[in-house]
Amino acid sequence: MQSETESTDHKISPALSAAPRELLEDVIKEFYLKVPSVREMVISKLLVNEGDVPEVFTSDSEEDSDGDENRPVKKDADPLEAKTQPTGSKRLRSRYARCINCENIFDVSKNTSQSCRYHSDASIPDEDLFPDHEECTHGPIDTPENRENYPQNFFYECCDRTLEEEGCEVSWHREDTFKRQRIY
Ligand SMILES: [Zn+2]
Ligand SMILES: [Zn+2]
């Protein structure tokens, strides 16, 4: 029995990697519903108190302009108090969201003014760096393959950095709140 446990332990990681995401979601959901201790763990991993999420003022909504555009505001003053509350007595929300600037998934409770690096403009290829490429015979230069193979030949218009270099803007991750706000 013991050797059976040992033999599955090292097999579970590759099995998890290989499993379809939908199946993993179903497995977690099932455990969440049936096993109380798993339920608590899933809640703490995937949900967060609204009060622990810094509210980020968007800097690019042109109309609002009261200067302190990027200052975070804690909705609930005392994060410690929020942590000691039993789960369920606070408003909970999803812990993870996708950033509309860098497109990474981030933990909304760990978002800071330095969390996100991104470019404000799009990147385009420098055609002079593809001297042998004739678009009429080889097709367009700006393809996913060329971006993958020649990242040094594509430049962001905001800063002239290449695809290999980090973003010129440093800011908060920005959640796409449009959908959340539109749910009436
Ligand atoms: Zn840039
Ligand atoms: Zn980001």
Coordinates of N, CA and C and ligand atoms in Angstrom, one line a residue:
M1 N 0.8 -1.2 0.0 CA 0.0 0.0 0.0 C 0.9 1.2 0.0
Q2 N 1.9 1.2 0.8 CA 2.8 2.4 0.9 C 3.5 2.6 -0.4
S3 N 4.0 1.5 -1.0 CA 4.7 1.7 -2.3 C 3.8 2.2 -3.4
E4 N 2.5 1.9 -3.2 CA 1.6 2.4 -4.2 C 1.5 3.9 -4.2
T5 N 1.4 4.4 -2.9 CA 1.4 5.8 -2.7 C 2.6 6.5 -3.3
E6 N 3.8 5.9 -3.0 CA 5.0 6.5 -3.5 C 5.0 6.5 -5.0
S7 N 4.5 5.5 -5.6 CA 4.6 5.4 -7.0 C 3.7 6.4 -7.7
T8 N 2.6 6.8 -7.1 CA 1.7 7.7 -7.7 C 2.1 9.2 -7.4
D9 N 2.8 9.4 -6.3 CA 3.2 10.7 -6.0 C 4.0 11.4 -7.1
H10 N 5.0 10.8 -7.7 CA 5.8 11.4 -8.7 C 5.1 11.4 -10.0
K11 N 4.0 10.7 -10.1 CA 3.3 10.7 -11.4 C 2.2 11.7 -11.5
I12 N 1.8 12.3 -10.3 CA 0.7 13.2 -10.3 C 1.0 14.5 -11.1
S13 N 2.2 15.0 -11.0 CA 2.6 16.3 -11.6 C 2.4 16.2 -13.1
P14 N 3.1 15.2 -13.8 CA 2.9 15.1 -15.2 C 1.4 14.8 -15.6
A15 N 0.7 14.1 -14.7 CA -0.7 13.8 -15.1 C -1.5 15.1 -15.0
L16 N -1.2 16.0 -14.0 CA -1.9 17.3 -14.0 C -1.6 18.1 -15.2
S17 N -0.3 18.1 -15.6 CA 0.1 18.9 -16.7 C -0.6 18.5 -18.0
A18 N -0.8 17.2 -18.1 CA -1.4 16.6 -19.3 C -2.9 16.7 -19.3
A19 N -3.5 16.9 -18.2 CA -5.0 16.9 -18.1 C -5.6 18.1 -18.7
P20 N -6.7 18.0 -19.4 CA -7.4 19.2 -19.9 C -7.9 20.1 -18.8
R21 N -7.8 21.4 -19.1 CA -8.2 22.3 -18.0 C -9.6 22.1 -17.5
E22 N -10.6 21.8 -18.5 CA -12.0 21.6 -18.1 C -12.1 20.5 -17.1
L23 N -11.3 19.4 -17.3 CA -11.4 18.3 -16.4 C -10.9 18.7 -15.0
L24 N -9.8 19.5 -15.0 CA -9.3 19.9 -13.7 C -10.3 20.8 -12.9
E25 N -10.9 21.6 -13.7 CA -12.0 22.5 -13.1 C -13.1 21.6 -12.5
D26 N -13.5 20.6 -13.2 CA -14.5 19.7 -12.7 C -14.1 19.0 -11.4
V27 N -12.8 18.5 -11.4 CA -12.3 17.8 -10.3 C -12.3 18.7 -9.1
I28 N -11.8 19.9 -9.2 CA -11.7 20.9 -8.1 C -13.1 21.2 -7.6
K29 N -14.0 21.4 -8.6 CA -15.4 21.7 -8.2 C -16.1 20.6 -7.4
E30 N -15.8 19.4 -7.8 CA -16.4 18.2 -7.1 C -15.8 18.2 -5.7
F31 N -14.5 18.3 -5.5 CA -13.9 18.3 -4.2 C -14.4 19.4 -3.4
Y32 N -14.5 20.6 -4.0 CA -15.0 21.8 -3.3 C -16.4 21.5 -2.7
L33 N -17.3 20.9 -3.5 CA -18.6 20.6 -3.0 C -18.7 19.5 -2.0
K34 N -17.8 18.5 -2.1 CA -17.9 17.3 -1.2 C -17.0 17.3 0.0
V35 N -15.9 18.0 0.0 CA -15.0 17.9 1.1 C -14.8 19.2 1.8
P36 N -15.3 19.4 3.0 CA -15.3 20.7 3.6 C -13.9 21.3 3.8
S37 N -12.8 20.5 4.1 CA -11.5 21.0 4.2 C -11.0 21.5 2.9
V38 N -11.3 20.9 1.8 CA -10.9 21.3 0.5 C -11.6 22.6 0.1
R39 N -12.9 22.7 0.6 CA -13.7 23.9 0.3 C -13.0 25.1 0.8
E40 N -12.5 25.0 2.1 CA -11.9 26.2 2.7 C -10.6 26.5 1.9
M41 N -9.8 25.5 1.5 CA -8.6 25.7 0.8 C -8.8 26.4 -0.5
V42 N -9.8 25.9 -1.2 CA -10.2 26.5 -2.6 C -10.6 27.9 -2.4
I43 N -11.4 28.2 -1.4 CA -11.8 29.6 -1.2 C -10.7 30.5 -0.9
S44 N -9.7 30.0 -0.1 CA -8.6 30.9 0.2 C -7.6 31.1 -1.0
K45 N -7.6 30.1 -1.8 CA -6.7 30.2 -3.0 C -7.3 31.0 -4.1
L46 N -8.6 30.9 -4.3 CA -9.2 31.5 -5.5 C -10.1 32.7 -5.3
L47 N -10.4 33.0 -4.0 CA -11.3 34.1 -3.7 C -10.5 35.1 -2.8
V48 N -10.9 36.3 -2.7 CA -10.3 37.3 -1.9 C -11.4 38.3 -1.4
N49 N -11.2 38.8 -0.2 CA -12.1 39.8 0.3 C -12.0 41.1 -0.6
E50 N -13.1 41.6 -1.0 CA -13.1 42.9 -1.7 C -12.2 44.0 -1.0
G51 N -12.3 43.9 0.3 CA -11.5 44.9 1.1 C -10.0 44.8 1.0
D52 N -9.5 43.7 0.6 CA -8.1 43.4 0.4 C -7.6 43.8 -0.9
V53 N -8.5 44.3 -1.8 CA -8.1 44.6 -3.2 C -7.9 46.1 -3.3
P54 N -6.7 46.6 -3.6 CA -6.5 48.0 -3.9 C -7.3 48.5 -5.0
E55 N -8.0 49.6 -4.9 CA -8.8 50.1 -6.0 C -7.9 51.0 -6.8
V56 N -7.7 50.6 -8.1 CA -6.8 51.3 -9.0 C -7.5 52.3 -9.8
F57 N -7.1 53.6 -9.7 CA -7.7 54.6 -10.6 C -7.1 54.4 -12.0
T58 N -7.9 54.4 -13.0 CA -7.3 54.2 -14.3 C -6.7 55.5 -14.8
S59 N -5.6 55.4 -15.4 CA -4.9 56.7 -15.9 C -5.3 57.1 -17.3
D60 N -5.9 56.2 -18.0 CA -6.1 56.5 -19.4 C -7.6 56.8 -19.7
S61 N -8.5 56.9 -18.7 CA -9.8 57.4 -19.0 C -9.8 58.9 -19.0
E62 N -9.7 59.5 -20.2 CA -9.3 60.9 -20.4 C -10.1 61.9 -19.6
E63 N -11.4 61.6 -19.4 CA -12.2 62.6 -18.8 C -11.8 62.9 -17.3
D64 N -11.5 61.8 -16.5 CA -11.2 62.1 -15.1 C -9.8 62.6 -15.1
S65 N -9.6 63.7 -14.3 CA -8.2 64.3 -14.4 C -8.0 65.0 -13.1
D66 N -8.1 64.3 -12.0 CA -7.8 65.0 -10.7 C -6.4 64.7 -10.2
G67 N -5.4 64.5 -11.2 CA -4.0 64.4 -10.9 C -3.6 63.1 -10.3
D68 N -4.1 62.7 -9.2 CA -3.6 61.5 -8.5 C -4.1 60.3 -9.2
E69 N -3.8 60.1 -10.4 CA -4.6 59.1 -11.2 C -4.2 57.7 -10.8
N70 N -3.0 57.5 -10.3 CA -2.6 56.1 -10.0 C -2.6 55.7 -8.5
R71 N -3.1 56.6 -7.7 CA -3.0 56.3 -6.3 C -4.1 55.2 -5.9
P72 N -3.7 54.2 -5.2 CA -4.6 53.1 -4.8 C -5.4 53.6 -3.5
V73 N -6.6 53.0 -3.4 CA -7.4 53.3 -2.2 C -7.9 52.0 -1.7
K74 N -7.6 51.8 -0.4 CA -8.1 50.7 0.3 C -9.6 51.0 0.6
K75 N -10.5 50.1 0.2 CA -11.9 50.3 0.5 C -12.1 50.1 2.0
D76 N -11.5 49.0 2.5 CA -11.6 48.8 4.0 C -10.3 49.2 4.6
A77 N -10.4 49.9 5.6 CA -9.1 50.5 6.2 C -8.2 49.5 6.7
D78 N -8.7 48.4 7.4 CA -7.9 47.5 8.1 C -7.8 46.1 7.5
P79 N -6.7 45.9 6.7 CA -6.6 44.6 6.1 C -6.5 43.4 7.1
L80 N -5.9 43.7 8.3 CA -5.7 42.7 9.3 C -7.1 42.2 9.8
E81 N -7.9 43.2 10.0 CA -9.3 42.8 10.4 C -10.0 42.0 9.4
A82 N -9.8 42.3 8.1 CA -10.4 41.5 7.1 C -9.9 40.1 7.1
K83 N -8.6 39.9 7.4 CA -8.0 38.6 7.4 C -8.5 37.7 8.6
T84 N -8.9 38.4 9.7 CA -9.3 37.6 10.8 C -10.8 37.3 10.8
Q85 N -11.5 37.9 9.8 CA -12.9 37.6 9.7 C -13.1 36.2 9.1
P86 N -14.0 35.5 9.6 CA -14.3 34.2 9.0 C -14.7 34.4 7.5
T87 N -14.3 33.5 6.7 CA -14.7 33.7 5.3 C -16.2 33.6 5.1
G88 N -16.7 34.3 4.2 CA -18.2 34.3 4.0 C -18.9 35.5 4.7
S89 N -18.2 36.1 5.7 CA -18.9 37.3 6.3 C -18.5 38.5 5.5
K90 N -17.6 38.4 4.5 CA -17.1 39.6 3.8 C -17.6 39.4 2.3
R91 N -17.5 40.4 1.6 CA -17.8 40.3 0.1 C -16.6 39.7 -0.5
L92 N -16.8 38.6 -1.1 CA -15.7 37.9 -1.8 C -15.7 38.1 -3.3
R93 N -14.6 38.0 -3.9 CA -14.5 38.1 -5.4 C -13.4 37.2 -5.9
S94 N -13.3 37.0 -7.2 CA -12.2 36.2 -7.7 C -10.8 36.8 -7.4
R95 N -9.9 36.0 -7.0 CA -8.6 36.5 -6.7 C -7.8 36.8 -7.9
Y96 N -8.0 36.1 -9.0 CA -7.2 36.3 -10.2 C -8.0 36.9 -11.3
A97 N -7.3 37.8 -12.1 CA -7.9 38.4 -13.2 C -6.8 38.6 -14.3
R98 N -7.3 38.8 -15.5 CA -6.3 39.1 -16.6 C -6.1 40.6 -16.8
C99 N -4.8 41.0 -16.9 CA -4.5 42.4 -17.1 C -4.7 42.8 -18.5
I100 N -5.4 43.9 -18.8 CA -5.7 44.3 -20.2 C -4.5 45.0 -20.8
N101 N -3.5 45.3 -19.9 CA -2.3 46.0 -20.5 C -1.2 44.9 -20.9
C102 N -0.8 44.1 -19.9 CA 0.3 43.1 -20.2 C -0.3 41.8 -20.5
E103 N -1.6 41.6 -20.4 CA -2.3 40.3 -20.7 C -1.9 39.1 -19.8
N104 N -1.2 39.4 -18.7 CA -0.9 38.3 -17.8 C -2.0 38.2 -16.8
I105 N -2.1 37.0 -16.2 CA -3.0 36.8 -15.1 C -2.3 37.2 -13.8
F106 N -3.1 38.0 -12.9 CA -2.4 38.5 -11.7 C -3.4 38.3 -10.5
D107 N -2.7 38.3 -9.3 CA -3.5 38.2 -8.1 C -3.9 39.6 -7.7
V108 N -5.2 39.9 -7.7 CA -5.7 41.3 -7.6 C -5.4 41.8 -6.2
S109 N -5.1 41.0 -5.2 CA -4.8 41.5 -3.8 C -3.3 41.8 -3.7
K110 N -2.5 41.5 -4.7 CA -1.1 41.8 -4.6 C -0.7 42.8 -5.7
N111 N -1.7 43.5 -6.2 CA -1.4 44.5 -7.3 C -0.8 45.7 -6.7
T112 N 0.3 46.2 -7.2 CA 1.0 47.4 -6.8 C 1.2 48.3 -8.0
S113 N 1.7 49.5 -7.7 CA 2.0 50.5 -8.8 C 3.2 50.0 -9.6
Q114 N 3.9 49.0 -9.2 CA 5.0 48.5 -9.9 C 4.8 47.1 -10.6
S115 N 3.6 46.6 -10.5 CA 3.4 45.2 -10.8 C 3.4 45.0 -12.3
C116 N 3.0 45.9 -13.1 CA 2.8 45.7 -14.5 C 3.8 46.4 -15.4
R117 N 4.4 45.7 -16.3 CA 5.2 46.4 -17.3 C 4.6 46.1 -18.7
Y118 N 4.4 47.2 -19.4 CA 3.7 47.0 -20.7 C 4.1 48.1 -21.7
H119 N 3.7 48.0 -22.9 CA 3.9 49.1 -23.9 C 2.6 49.7 -24.2
S120 N 2.6 51.0 -24.4 CA 1.4 51.8 -24.6 C 1.0 51.7 -26.1
D121 N 1.9 51.5 -27.0 CA 1.6 51.4 -28.4 C 1.9 50.0 -28.9
A122 N 1.5 49.8 -30.2 CA 1.7 48.5 -30.8 C 3.1 48.4 -31.3
S123 N 3.5 47.2 -31.7 CA 4.8 46.9 -32.3 C 4.7 46.7 -33.8
I124 N 5.6 47.1 -34.5 CA 5.6 46.9 -36.0 C 7.0 46.5 -36.4
P125 N 7.0 45.7 -37.5 CA 8.4 45.3 -38.0 C 9.1 46.4 -38.7
D126 N 10.4 46.4 -38.6 CA 11.3 47.3 -39.4 C 11.6 46.5 -40.7
E127 N 11.0 47.0 -41.8 CA 11.1 46.2 -43.0 C 12.5 46.2 -43.6
D128 N 13.3 47.2 -43.2 CA 14.7 47.2 -43.7 C 15.5 46.0 -43.1
L129 N 15.0 45.5 -42.0 CA 15.7 44.4 -41.3 C 15.3 43.0 -41.9
F130 N 14.4 43.1 -42.9 CA 14.0 41.9 -43.6 C 14.4 42.1 -45.1
P131 N 15.7 42.3 -45.4 CA 16.1 42.7 -46.8 C 15.7 41.7 -47.9
D132 N 15.7 40.4 -47.5 CA 15.4 39.4 -48.5 C 13.9 39.0 -48.6
H133 N 13.1 39.8 -47.9 CA 11.7 39.4 -47.8 C 10.9 40.3 -48.8
E134 N 10.3 39.6 -49.8 CA 9.4 40.3 -50.8 C 8.0 39.9 -50.4
E135 N 7.2 40.9 -50.0 CA 5.9 40.6 -49.5 C 5.0 39.9 -50.5
C136 N 5.3 40.3 -51.8 CA 4.4 39.8 -52.9 C 4.7 38.3 -53.1
T137 N 5.9 37.8 -52.8 CA 6.2 36.4 -53.0 C 6.2 35.6 -51.7
H138 N 6.7 36.3 -50.6 CA 6.8 35.6 -49.3 C 5.6 35.8 -48.4
G139 N 4.7 36.7 -48.7 CA 3.6 37.0 -47.8 C 4.0 38.1 -46.9
P140 N 3.1 38.4 -46.0 CA 3.3 39.6 -45.1 C 4.5 39.3 -44.1
I141 N 5.2 40.4 -43.8 CA 6.3 40.3 -42.8 C 5.8 40.1 -41.4
D142 N 4.7 40.8 -41.1 CA 4.2 40.7 -39.7 C 3.3 39.5 -39.4
T143 N 4.0 38.4 -39.1 CA 3.3 37.2 -38.8 C 3.8 36.7 -37.5
P144 N 2.9 35.8 -36.8 CA 3.4 35.3 -35.6 C 4.7 34.5 -35.6
E145 N 5.0 33.9 -36.8 CA 6.2 33.1 -36.9 C 7.4 34.1 -36.9
N146 N 7.3 35.2 -37.7 CA 8.4 36.2 -37.7 C 8.6 36.9 -36.4
R147 N 7.5 37.1 -35.7 CA 7.6 37.7 -34.4 C 8.3 36.7 -33.4
E148 N 8.1 35.5 -33.6 CA 8.7 34.4 -32.8 C 10.2 34.3 -33.1
N149 N 10.5 34.3 -34.4 CA 11.8 34.0 -34.8 C 12.8 35.2 -34.9
Y150 N 12.2 36.4 -35.1 CA 13.0 37.6 -35.2 C 12.5 38.7 -34.3
P151 N 12.4 38.5 -33.0 CA 11.8 39.5 -32.1 C 12.6 40.8 -32.1
Q152 N 13.9 40.7 -32.5 CA 14.8 41.9 -32.5 C 14.5 42.8 -33.7
N153 N 13.6 42.3 -34.6 CA 13.3 43.1 -35.8 C 12.0 43.9 -35.7
F154 N 11.3 43.7 -34.5 CA 10.0 44.4 -34.3 C 10.2 45.5 -33.2
F155 N 9.6 46.6 -33.5 CA 9.8 47.7 -32.6 C 8.5 48.3 -32.1
Y156 N 8.4 48.6 -30.8 CA 7.2 49.3 -30.3 C 7.3 50.8 -30.6
E157 N 6.2 51.3 -31.1 CA 6.1 52.7 -31.5 C 6.2 53.7 -30.3
C158 N 5.9 53.2 -29.1 CA 6.0 54.1 -28.0 C 7.4 54.4 -27.6
C159 N 8.3 53.5 -27.8 CA 9.7 53.7 -27.2 C 10.8 53.1 -28.0
D160 N 10.5 52.6 -29.2 CA 11.5 52.0 -30.1 C 12.2 50.8 -29.5
R161 N 11.7 50.2 -28.4 CA 12.3 49.0 -27.9 C 11.8 47.8 -28.8
T162 N 12.5 46.7 -28.7 CA 12.2 45.5 -29.5 C 11.3 44.6 -28.7
L163 N 10.8 43.6 -29.4 CA 9.9 42.6 -28.7 C 10.7 41.9 -27.6
E164 N 12.0 41.9 -27.6 CA 12.8 41.3 -26.6 C 13.0 42.1 -25.3
E165 N 12.6 43.4 -25.4 CA 12.9 44.2 -24.3 C 11.6 44.4 -23.4
E166 N 11.8 44.8 -22.2 CA 10.6 44.9 -21.3 C 9.8 46.2 -21.6
G167 N 8.6 46.2 -21.1 CA 7.7 47.3 -21.4 C 8.3 48.6 -20.9
C168 N 7.9 49.7 -21.6 CA 8.4 51.0 -21.2 C 7.5 51.7 -20.1
E169 N 6.3 51.2 -19.9 CA 5.4 51.7 -18.9 C 5.4 50.8 -17.7
V170 N 5.4 51.4 -16.5 CA 5.3 50.6 -15.3 C 4.1 51.1 -14.5
S171 N 3.2 50.2 -14.2 CA 2.0 50.7 -13.6 C 1.3 49.5 -12.8
W172 N 0.1 49.8 -12.4 CA -0.8 48.7 -11.8 C -1.2 47.8 -12.9
H173 N -1.4 46.5 -12.6 CA -2.1 45.7 -13.5 C -3.5 46.3 -13.6
R174 N -4.1 46.2 -14.8 CA -5.5 46.7 -14.9 C -6.4 45.6 -15.3
E175 N -7.4 45.4 -14.5 CA -8.4 44.4 -14.8 C -9.4 45.0 -15.7
D176 N -9.9 44.1 -16.6 CA -11.0 44.5 -17.5 C -12.3 44.6 -16.6
T177 N -12.6 45.8 -16.1 CA -13.8 45.9 -15.2 C -15.1 46.1 -16.0
F178 N -14.9 46.3 -17.3 CA -16.1 46.7 -18.1 C -17.2 45.7 -17.9
K179 N -16.9 44.4 -18.0 CA -17.9 43.3 -17.9 C -18.5 43.3 -16.6
R180 N -17.7 43.5 -15.5 CA -18.2 43.4 -14.2 C -19.2 44.6 -13.9
Q181 N -18.8 45.7 -14.4 CA -19.6 46.9 -14.2 C -20.9 46.8 -15.0
R182 N -20.9 46.1 -16.1 CA -22.1 46.1 -16.9 C -23.1 45.0 -16.5
I183 N -22.8 44.3 -15.4 CA -23.8 43.3 -14.9 C -24.7 44.1 -14.0
Y184 N -25.9 44.3 -14.4 CA -26.9 45.1 -13.6 C -27.7 44.2 -12.7
Ligands
ZN1 ZN 7.1 51.0 -25.2
ZN2 ZN -0.4 44.0 -16.3

